[in-house]
XYZ file of C-alpha atoms in Angstrom:
125
model
C -0.095 -0.138 -0.287
C 1.469 3.353 -1.125
C 0.545 6.367 1.169
C 1.336 8.903 -1.672
C 0.559 9.061 -5.245
C 4.076 8.861 -6.925
C 3.029 10.551 -9.938
C 2.206 13.571 -8.107
C 4.945 14.257 -6.441
C 6.387 17.050 -8.845
C 3.148 18.510 -7.960
C 3.451 18.431 -4.488
C 7.099 19.737 -4.542
C 5.944 22.489 -6.148
C 2.931 23.653 -3.800
C 6.109 23.309 -0.851
C 8.835 25.290 -2.716
C 5.568 27.927 -3.374
C 4.607 27.748 0.458
C 8.537 28.527 0.927
C 7.752 31.814 -0.777
C 5.107 32.415 0.746
C 5.499 32.089 4.423
C 8.750 33.936 4.128
C 11.563 33.049 1.316
C 12.698 29.851 3.682
C 15.346 27.878 2.516
C 15.965 24.180 2.007
C 17.904 24.729 5.521
C 15.324 26.997 7.280
C 12.634 24.454 6.236
C 15.094 21.776 7.743
C 15.117 23.493 11.177
C 11.351 24.115 11.580
C 10.833 21.496 11.245
C 12.927 19.365 12.784
C 14.727 17.158 9.803
C 18.226 16.939 8.818
C 19.323 19.181 6.286
C 20.469 16.419 4.285
C 17.260 14.982 4.580
C 15.129 17.391 3.385
C 17.710 18.165 0.433
C 17.458 14.659 -0.559
C 13.811 14.554 -0.331
C 13.250 18.239 -2.248
C 15.637 17.246 -5.367
C 13.786 13.638 -5.196
C 16.908 11.513 -4.021
C 15.244 9.387 -2.116
C 13.240 6.133 -2.959
C 10.054 6.265 -0.426
C 8.227 8.750 0.288
C 8.408 8.979 4.013
C 4.859 10.365 5.587
C 6.569 12.085 8.760
C 8.465 14.173 6.614
C 5.776 15.143 4.363
C 2.745 15.811 6.974
C 6.015 18.125 9.183
C 6.572 19.834 5.788
C 3.117 20.312 5.687
C 2.538 21.414 9.339
C 5.197 23.721 9.363
C 4.408 25.403 5.726
C 0.736 25.604 7.099
C -0.022 24.137 3.588
C -4.172 23.899 3.715
C -5.068 20.405 3.015
C -7.375 20.667 -0.002
C -3.924 21.493 -1.944
C -2.229 18.040 -0.974
C -5.769 15.721 -2.065
C -4.387 14.654 -5.303
C -1.149 13.764 -3.735
C -2.375 11.709 -0.968
C -4.106 8.323 -1.495
C -7.395 8.500 -0.783
C -7.212 5.276 1.841
C -4.190 7.097 3.990
C -6.112 10.502 3.958
C -7.340 10.239 7.255
C -4.654 9.157 8.983
C -2.683 12.054 7.186
C -4.765 14.758 8.299
C -4.275 13.277 11.885
C -0.828 13.088 11.529
C -0.508 17.076 10.183
C -2.591 18.415 13.137
C -0.337 16.055 15.526
C 2.701 18.050 14.074
C 1.080 21.254 13.663
C -0.072 20.883 17.705
C 4.031 20.120 18.251
C 5.038 23.405 15.877
C 2.457 25.432 18.209
C 3.459 24.382 21.125
C 7.171 25.549 20.522
C 5.969 28.972 19.032
C 4.057 29.241 21.984
C 6.890 28.682 24.489
C 8.746 30.907 22.296
C 6.509 33.503 22.721
C 5.843 33.029 26.768
C 9.807 33.035 27.195
C 9.702 36.437 25.022
C 6.873 37.848 27.271
C 8.835 36.484 30.542
C 12.009 38.478 29.129
C 10.094 41.860 27.980
C 8.155 41.775 31.284
C 11.743 41.449 33.601
C 12.883 44.333 31.049
C 10.149 46.713 32.680
C 10.004 45.986 35.998
C 14.190 46.166 36.237
C 13.598 49.488 34.387
C 10.473 50.775 36.970
C 12.734 49.468 40.162
C 16.054 51.361 38.756
C 17.328 54.388 40.628
C 16.912 57.352 38.514
C 20.369 59.333 38.232
C 20.314 63.220 39.018
C 21.349 65.566 36.914
């Protein structure tokens, strides 16, 4: 059983490249880092130098780039669609948690900076 329609791989990779541009001109390295995939693995996947299509790599890319699932409909085999959607949602949750953690850290830093500025003594001229 194949999870993906290999005849539509080129179309999928075109969609990935489109969303790499739409989401801020991401490089392969940027996408690899954001999706927690090795840079060489990402490069091999995007240049079609892998024998198999790994569903987890595809799902991570779709989640990170926030590719609408309707753009994937022809690429994902019908009997794998439900499982793939769950996989993408799982990775989207992981990406959102990391973003939320980063946001919370920045918020705490800003609050600490504000508190420090408010309690610092004012120098006399």
